[in-house]
């Protein structure tokens, strides 16, 4: 079976997925890291890791329910009705030194806590499944007002989720205590694997 | 940042991604495995593996370039213009006993060979990156006319791709010789991890 995905031919006015999701930040003028959303930073880090053969991590495409597709003659198939669908897993996964890694990325303007409403039940249970298979699960949490980034282990998140019944917030201090800080870095600007290394060391 | 994906509300006339891609087969009356496409069989196997805590493997959403989105009042955001995009990776990945696995699934009606045009250059280079990171890469190949399924190692595919310059076909015999057959099974009907186990044994 050959599957030919026609490539979108409207690049001039293309609205990329990441523009959709971090629209507010990407409209700003880019100047170094300023104005770059967490997702953009992670994508750049993943590009860097791939090019330097350090890891292969990709963001999954946004899940969509397609309702109507037009097949115009001599043109690419055009989706004319579709809806965003709730993701059943996390946004990122890949392989790092033979190990399976799986994570989501969340940012908050809050300075004192991280609201659990940022997660859905199925993301938590997905991360629990990953851990039970021996995979490495975590969340990259960015406190945008503080410009601090943390790799927060999935095991801690699951514990807090159960403890707080999926509601309320995890305190900033709790996250700082249980996380591995992503150090300041130039290239990539968000070198999250350095923090993952420290997490793996701590697990052994 | 809270991201709320509105759930599609048109389930009555929903055209699922897998219906789109294996439309010809799924219209047939289902009777046991008959009429079930390879993708459906893999999804059922993945459901089985997840429920029985044997592996966590998901199909990635179909990559789409979104051009226009309407935000009707009191309704879910509606995508009104979008195009299929060529995938930059394979369709499936996940974790199996702590190991990263990554694969694509292809079927052919051909009985004597498997055409390389089923692959794109970037899928081959993605699989090569996976192998270099210590991940497990392969392709599930179904010869539909013979009703035979094989787990064909990515290392072999990459070799043949280079040898044949991405053109022509790999002979049926070559695939049989270098693959690990997926045994007949009831539940799941396509128990591909059994073949992956044999591949991993052979690698050691």
XYZ file of C-alpha atoms in Angstrom:
408
model
C 0.000 0.000 0.000
C 1.492 3.311 -1.037
C 0.408 6.312 0.933
C 1.116 9.614 -0.702
C 0.546 12.532 1.561
C 0.141 15.577 -0.593
C 2.280 18.348 0.769
C 0.461 21.548 1.685
C 0.976 24.084 -1.067
C -0.081 27.203 0.754
C 3.116 27.858 2.615
C 2.787 31.577 2.071
C -0.142 31.734 4.440
C 0.593 28.607 6.400
C -0.452 28.676 10.021
C 1.872 26.248 11.738
C 0.723 24.113 14.627
C 3.132 25.750 17.021
C 1.992 29.193 15.966
C -1.526 28.134 16.800
C -0.599 26.913 20.231
C 1.773 29.630 21.311
C 0.258 32.339 19.184
C 0.554 35.043 21.802
C 4.284 34.732 22.195
C 5.380 34.048 18.623
C 3.860 37.283 17.386
C 6.423 39.236 19.372
C 9.675 40.254 17.758
C 12.239 37.533 18.322
C 15.397 38.694 20.025
C 17.490 35.866 21.341
C 15.315 33.812 23.633
C 12.924 36.680 24.283
C 9.480 36.036 22.927
C 10.251 32.412 22.183
C 7.696 30.039 23.614
C 8.626 26.924 25.548
C 7.556 24.749 22.630
C 9.829 26.625 20.219
C 12.745 26.241 22.604
C 12.145 22.504 22.923
C 11.896 22.119 19.154
C 15.223 23.934 18.739
C 16.814 21.734 21.395
C 15.491 18.628 19.619
C 16.899 19.860 16.293
C 20.241 20.403 18.012
C 20.186 16.955 19.647
C 19.293 15.283 16.339
C 21.978 17.124 14.346
C 24.600 16.283 16.976
C 23.446 12.670 17.322
C 22.655 13.101 21.006
C 19.011 12.036 20.929
C 16.065 11.596 18.574
C 13.027 13.366 20.011
C 10.065 14.680 18.053
C 6.900 16.504 18.907
C 3.849 14.504 17.910
C 1.502 16.126 15.416
C -1.590 17.787 16.873
C -4.379 15.187 16.921
C -7.265 16.150 14.710
C -10.585 14.577 13.784
C -11.092 14.966 10.057
C -14.698 15.275 8.921
C -14.597 16.454 5.303
C -11.936 16.268 2.619
C -12.157 17.693 -0.893
C -10.138 16.157 -3.692
C -9.864 18.900 -6.300
C -8.559 17.795 -9.711
C -4.819 18.393 -10.099
C -4.539 19.813 -6.573
C -3.625 18.569 -3.154
C -6.421 17.029 -1.087
C -7.964 19.797 1.004
C -9.403 19.229 4.458
C -12.436 21.500 4.738
C -13.829 20.407 8.095
C -11.857 19.135 11.045
C -11.722 19.576 14.808
C -9.034 19.535 17.447
C -9.049 16.347 19.468
C -7.825 15.832 23.002
C -4.407 14.171 22.974
C -4.340 10.720 24.591
C -0.618 10.823 25.293
C 2.081 13.404 25.946
C 3.456 15.714 23.266
C 7.034 14.485 23.009
C 8.795 11.151 22.921
C 11.945 9.644 21.564
C 15.148 7.783 22.248
C 18.136 8.972 24.261
C 21.136 6.645 24.548
C 18.945 3.611 23.909
C 16.414 4.714 26.512
C 12.813 5.654 25.850
C 11.954 9.175 27.003
C 8.467 10.650 27.116
C 7.423 14.081 28.307
C 5.122 17.024 28.137
C 5.957 20.720 28.356
C 3.971 23.250 30.361
C 4.493 26.876 31.161
C 2.900 29.056 33.803
C 3.026 32.762 34.615
C 2.374 31.874 38.228
C 5.361 32.479 40.535
C 4.306 30.514 43.592
C 2.657 27.358 42.308
C 1.915 25.183 39.324
C -1.794 24.457 38.719
C -2.643 20.794 38.112
C -5.397 21.800 35.695
C -2.554 21.986 33.172
C -2.860 18.203 32.935
C -5.532 15.774 31.878
C -6.172 12.467 33.615
C -5.096 10.439 30.547
C -1.740 12.215 30.352
C -1.072 11.185 33.944
C -2.091 7.578 33.281
C -0.016 7.561 30.083
C 3.051 8.636 32.077
C 2.286 5.935 34.666
C 2.196 3.295 31.881
C 5.521 4.577 30.556
C 7.168 4.268 33.977
C 5.794 0.740 34.446
C 7.430 -0.240 31.113
C 10.794 1.073 32.293
C 10.585 4.262 30.249
C 11.713 7.686 31.437
C 8.868 10.131 31.990
C 8.925 13.755 33.054
C 7.485 17.199 32.504
C 9.391 20.302 31.509
C 7.893 23.118 33.568
C 8.695 26.718 32.738
C 7.947 29.470 35.221
C 7.841 32.228 32.629
C 7.823 35.150 35.098
C 10.919 33.758 36.799
C 12.494 32.448 33.581
C 13.232 29.155 35.323
C 12.913 25.727 33.702
C 12.639 22.429 35.524
C 12.603 18.760 34.614
C 10.019 17.383 37.026
C 9.966 13.550 37.272
C 6.729 11.810 36.257
C 6.819 9.764 39.474
C 6.538 12.997 41.509
C 3.785 14.377 39.294
C 1.748 11.163 39.609
C 2.170 11.223 43.399
C 1.047 14.855 43.641
C -1.854 14.208 41.264
C -3.118 11.375 43.481
C -2.453 13.352 46.665
C -4.296 16.441 45.411
C -6.945 14.444 43.528
C -6.074 16.132 40.224
C -7.100 19.525 41.595
C -5.356 22.520 43.130
C -1.707 23.322 42.562
C 1.740 22.012 43.341
C 3.723 24.624 45.246
C 6.718 26.231 43.569
C 8.936 25.032 46.418
C 7.781 21.427 46.005
C 8.663 21.558 42.311
C 12.062 23.138 42.969
C 12.810 20.504 45.639
C 11.892 17.497 43.489
C 13.016 18.735 40.061
C 16.256 18.994 38.163
C 16.911 22.521 37.004
C 17.604 23.135 33.317
C 20.824 25.188 33.366
C 21.238 28.438 31.439
C 22.760 27.634 28.087
C 23.343 29.254 24.716
C 22.971 26.441 22.222
C 20.540 24.899 22.692
C 18.913 27.596 24.827
C 16.910 24.933 26.670
C 19.372 22.090 27.188
C 16.888 19.868 28.989
C 18.894 16.653 28.524
C 21.483 17.980 30.990
C 18.742 17.999 33.620
C 17.551 14.557 32.468
C 21.107 13.248 32.972
C 21.005 14.463 36.585
C 17.607 12.855 37.062
C 18.945 9.524 35.755
C 21.977 9.762 38.061
C 19.699 10.408 41.037
C 17.595 7.362 40.148
C 20.601 5.047 40.338
C -0.384 27.765 29.923
C -3.550 25.742 29.712
C -4.297 24.217 26.360
C -7.854 23.079 25.902
C -8.368 21.033 22.805
C -12.027 21.113 21.989
C -13.237 17.632 21.239
C -14.812 17.148 17.817
C -18.577 17.135 18.198
C -19.514 15.617 14.883
C -18.930 12.008 15.758
C -21.994 10.906 13.819
C -20.292 11.737 10.558
C -16.726 11.520 11.758
C -14.239 10.304 9.200
C -11.488 8.720 11.236
C -7.879 8.936 10.150
C -7.583 5.195 9.754
C -10.747 5.042 7.682
C -9.191 7.623 5.418
C -6.034 5.645 4.975
C -7.422 2.142 4.655
C -10.789 3.146 3.296
C -10.979 0.369 0.733
C -10.642 -2.430 3.236
C -12.649 -1.095 6.161
C -15.792 -0.823 4.066
C -15.939 -4.605 3.786
C -17.912 -6.638 6.284
C -15.669 -7.546 9.193
C -15.449 -11.265 9.894
C -12.588 -12.136 12.160
C -9.445 -10.770 10.586
C -10.959 -10.650 7.107
C -11.337 -7.154 5.797
C -9.260 -5.669 8.586
C -6.421 -3.487 7.369
C -2.879 -3.795 8.675
C -3.225 -0.524 10.558
C -6.369 -1.732 12.339
C -4.622 -4.945 13.335
C -1.645 -3.039 14.727
C -3.923 -0.704 16.669
C -5.713 -3.705 18.200
C -2.381 -5.300 19.091
C -1.260 -2.033 20.720
C -4.506 -1.853 22.719
C -3.912 -5.428 23.852
C -0.289 -4.737 24.803
C -1.278 -1.618 26.749
C -4.136 -3.333 28.612
C -1.869 -6.261 29.517
C 1.058 -4.023 30.469
C 3.316 -5.577 27.832
C 4.237 -2.410 25.945
C 3.121 1.166 25.350
C 2.982 1.849 21.623
C 0.848 4.468 19.890
C 0.283 5.526 16.334
C 1.236 9.149 15.802
C -1.510 11.482 14.605
C -1.550 12.241 10.881
C 0.557 15.370 10.333
C -1.476 18.235 8.971
C -0.740 21.818 8.007
C -3.524 24.008 9.331
C -4.284 27.111 7.282
C -7.616 28.446 8.531
C -9.491 28.015 11.795
C -12.906 29.434 12.641
C -13.814 30.116 16.248
C -17.607 30.128 16.294
C -19.214 31.473 19.478
C -20.181 28.706 21.905
C -18.829 26.005 19.560
C -15.655 24.040 19.132
C -12.926 25.633 17.015
C -13.422 24.454 13.439
C -10.556 23.906 11.027
C -11.820 24.987 7.612
C -8.647 24.700 5.551
C -5.836 22.234 6.094
C -3.607 19.946 4.060
C -1.957 16.607 4.588
C 1.741 16.933 5.256
C 4.449 14.399 4.577
C 5.430 12.651 7.799
C 9.039 13.251 8.851
C 9.219 10.125 10.976
C 7.629 6.691 11.126
C 4.035 6.088 12.197
C 4.550 4.145 15.418
C 6.816 4.363 18.424
C 6.814 3.445 22.059
C 8.463 1.566 24.878
C 8.794 -2.191 25.273
C 10.519 -3.510 28.399
C 12.406 -0.254 28.819
C 13.536 -0.264 25.194
C 12.602 2.297 22.584
C 10.872 0.775 19.551
C 10.069 2.609 16.338
C 8.435 1.248 13.215
C 6.312 1.735 10.178
C 3.717 -0.616 8.697
C 3.354 -1.326 4.991
C 1.224 -3.720 3.033
C 1.524 -4.897 -0.550
C -0.637 -7.045 -2.826
C 2.518 -8.085 -4.633
C 3.488 -11.746 -4.083
C 7.061 -11.725 -5.313
C 8.585 -8.469 -4.125
C 8.179 -5.388 -1.973
C 8.499 -2.046 -3.815
C 10.808 0.492 -2.148
C 8.583 3.327 -3.343
C 6.559 2.502 -0.215
C 9.175 4.507 1.677
C 10.381 8.076 1.676
C 14.010 9.073 2.101
C 13.341 10.786 5.455
C 11.719 7.670 6.912
C 14.873 5.740 6.089
C 17.116 8.404 7.633
C 14.832 8.585 10.673
C 15.230 4.829 11.197
C 19.004 5.202 10.782
C 19.036 7.889 13.522
C 17.010 5.601 15.782
C 19.481 2.748 15.339
C 22.438 5.038 16.025
C 20.796 6.033 19.339
C 20.454 2.380 20.347
C 16.744 2.219 19.566
C 14.995 -0.731 17.928
C 13.753 -0.018 14.411
C 11.833 -2.201 12.005
C 9.026 -2.370 9.483
C 5.980 -4.593 9.662
C 5.423 -5.816 6.115
C 2.185 -7.538 5.193
C 1.911 -9.505 1.959
C -1.865 -9.273 1.751
C -2.306 -11.841 -1.051
C -0.300 -14.386 0.937
C -1.635 -13.268 4.326
C 1.917 -13.275 5.692
C 3.324 -10.694 8.099
C 6.985 -10.007 8.730
C 9.049 -7.900 11.098
C 11.845 -6.678 8.836
C 14.797 -5.096 10.694
C 15.557 -1.447 9.909
C 19.248 -2.314 9.424
C 18.290 -4.587 6.492
C 15.932 -2.018 5.015
C 18.595 0.704 5.164
C 21.120 -1.623 3.493
C 18.702 -2.524 0.686
C 17.714 1.125 0.255
C 21.355 2.121 -0.230
C 22.052 -0.910 -2.435
C 19.058 -0.256 -4.692
C 19.372 3.536 -4.483
C 15.840 3.904 -3.123
C 14.363 2.452 -6.303
C 13.123 -0.930 -7.465
C 11.953 -3.643 -5.111
C 13.240 -5.996 -2.457
C 12.522 -9.593 -3.445
C 10.041 -11.590 -1.400
C 12.730 -14.193 -0.689
C 15.144 -11.561 0.631
C 12.482 -10.301 3.032
C 11.580 -13.823 4.185
C 15.280 -14.622 4.739
C 16.057 -11.512 6.781
C 12.761 -11.056 8.634
C 11.090 -12.524 11.670
C 7.692 -13.936 10.848
C 4.690 -12.770 12.865
C 3.056 -16.043 13.957
C -0.658 -16.755 13.509
C -2.442 -15.748 16.668
C -5.953 -15.104 17.916
C -5.583 -12.292 20.413
C -4.019 -10.089 19.328
C -4.425 -11.204 15.704
C -1.118 -9.544 14.806
C 1.173 -10.372 17.729
C 4.155 -8.547 16.295
C 6.071 -8.343 19.593
C 6.639 -12.113 19.407
C 8.573 -11.508 16.186
C 10.361 -8.530 17.774
C 11.456 -10.817 20.637
C 13.043 -13.175 18.099
C 14.733 -10.248 16.387
C 16.189 -9.070 19.717
C 17.419 -12.606 20.500
C 19.108 -12.795 17.092
C 20.835 -9.452 17.708
C 22.485 -10.736 20.884
